[in-house]
Amino acid sequence: MPNAEKKLEASSTAPPPPSPPWVELPAEITMDILQRLGTIEILESAQRVCSTWRKVCHDPAMWRVIDLKRFVFRSKVAKVLEKICRLAVRLSQGQLFKISIENFGNERLLSYIASRSCQLRHLRLVKCYNRLSGGLASAAKNFPFLEELHIYFTSITKDDIEIVGRSCRLLKSFVLHAGPFDKVRTPPSQDNDKAVAIARCMPGLRHLALIENNLTNEGLLAILDGCPHLESLDLRCCCFIDLEGDLGRRCNQQIVDLKQPRDSTCDYEFDCKIRHYRSFEDYCRSRFSNYNPFIVGDIHEYDYYF
């Protein structure tokens, strides 16, 4: 028998190579391991390792939590991240429990999430700036079980807050860190309107953070009256709040965990500088050397960097 035929016969009778050891793990253990990876790592790498991992990666239980944060905004990257986010939401098949997106959120994406995630409990939006354009109010109607809404550097309106409060009756935790352009072009009276909306439509809140917002004592008093169950209140860098006197005493009596405007932000996840101003005009002049109080409303996002 020629050597080539002998080799062919030997290869045909040789046992198949053993499966990788991880293939034999129970599905729930494999899922627990893969969930420690990020959303992108799962979709771009893990699901391509083998058919077993692909099956696990497509299990809706894998996508109860979607974490897409800490990405630098670039238009091309944002489009890719949006596609990845949509795929992860689609794979969740309605089981999505918690989602965090940063730098690429917009009205279309939020609408997509809302239409497929009626069980959502936790929503975190970071640096969406003014790209939501009323999308939050529309999406909130599909989030009846929402318990936590944390918004950073993203513009929302008084109407958004009112609709969220009326639609999400189980809301317990609300964070609103003012966007960079909001801090400049939004006078305290408008932030007081938001505070009143919180007081009127979110009475069940336990935790509230209004970092770097322009509300005054008037808005804070409305919150204390309208949210009697508040346990924690974060007012750091709210430079128009004055907690000297009766209002400060009431805050200390009513709130278990109170962070005052002058308290340190060294433990805060974002850069946040403490500044104190006598008026809204002083605040604007500190940001823009050519500040004009008559055109402050015309400042655009690209005029402000932080």
mmCIF file with all atom_site columns, N, CA and C in Angstrom, residues 24 72 134 167 236 243 245 303:
data_model
loop_
_atom_site.group_PDB
_atom_site.id
_atom_site.type_symbol
_atom_site.label_atom_id
_atom_site.label_alt_id
_atom_site.label_comp_id
_atom_site.label_asym_id
_atom_site.label_entity_id
_atom_site.label_seq_id
_atom_site.pdbx_PDB_ins_code
_atom_site.Cartn_x
_atom_site.Cartn_y
_atom_site.Cartn_z
_atom_site.occupancy
_atom_site.B_iso_or_equiv
_atom_site.pdbx_formal_charge
_atom_site.auth_seq_id
_atom_site.auth_comp_id
_atom_site.auth_asym_id
_atom_site.auth_atom_id
_atom_site.pdbx_PDB_model_num
ATOM 1  N N  . GLU A 1 24  ? -17.602 21.889 27.925 1.00 0.00 ? 24  GLU A N  1
ATOM 2  C CA . GLU A 1 24  ? -18.285 20.940 28.794 1.00 0.00 ? 24  GLU A CA 1
ATOM 3  C C  . GLU A 1 24  ? -18.908 21.605 30.025 1.00 0.00 ? 24  GLU A C  1
ATOM 4  N N  . VAL A 1 72  ? -15.502 57.441 24.024 1.00 0.00 ? 72  VAL A N  1
ATOM 5  C CA . VAL A 1 72  ? -15.302 58.798 23.534 1.00 0.00 ? 72  VAL A CA 1
ATOM 6  C C  . VAL A 1 72  ? -16.187 59.013 22.317 1.00 0.00 ? 72  VAL A C  1
ATOM 7  N N  . GLY A 1 134 ? -36.873 65.596 23.330 1.00 0.00 ? 134 GLY A N  1
ATOM 8  C CA . GLY A 1 134 ? -38.194 65.153 23.763 1.00 0.00 ? 134 GLY A CA 1
ATOM 9  C C  . GLY A 1 134 ? -38.379 63.656 23.765 1.00 0.00 ? 134 GLY A C  1
ATOM 10 N N  . SER A 1 167 ? -45.613 58.714 34.377 1.00 0.00 ? 167 SER A N  1
ATOM 11 C CA . SER A 1 167 ? -45.587 57.414 33.711 1.00 0.00 ? 167 SER A CA 1
ATOM 12 C C  . SER A 1 167 ? -44.860 56.355 34.528 1.00 0.00 ? 167 SER A C  1
ATOM 13 N N  . ARG A 1 236 ? -24.541 69.088 45.452 1.00 0.00 ? 236 ARG A N  1
ATOM 14 C CA . ARG A 1 236 ? -23.190 69.590 45.245 1.00 0.00 ? 236 ARG A CA 1
ATOM 15 C C  . ARG A 1 236 ? -23.097 70.463 43.999 1.00 0.00 ? 236 ARG A C  1
ATOM 16 N N  . LEU A 1 243 ? -27.946 77.269 52.240 1.00 0.00 ? 243 LEU A N  1
ATOM 17 C CA . LEU A 1 243 ? -28.512 76.449 53.308 1.00 0.00 ? 243 LEU A CA 1
ATOM 18 C C  . LEU A 1 243 ? -28.250 77.024 54.697 1.00 0.00 ? 243 LEU A C  1
ATOM 19 N N  . GLY A 1 245 ? -29.513 79.069 57.818 1.00 0.00 ? 245 GLY A N  1
ATOM 20 C CA . GLY A 1 245 ? -30.812 79.418 58.394 1.00 0.00 ? 245 GLY A CA 1
ATOM 21 C C  . GLY A 1 245 ? -31.793 78.261 58.431 1.00 0.00 ? 245 GLY A C  1
ATOM 22 N N  . ASP A 1 303 ? -19.825 75.800 21.626 1.00 0.00 ? 303 ASP A N  1
ATOM 23 C CA . ASP A 1 303 ? -19.164 76.959 22.232 1.00 0.00 ? 303 ASP A CA 1
ATOM 24 C C  . ASP A 1 303 ? -18.621 76.659 23.609 1.00 0.00 ? 303 ASP A C  1
#
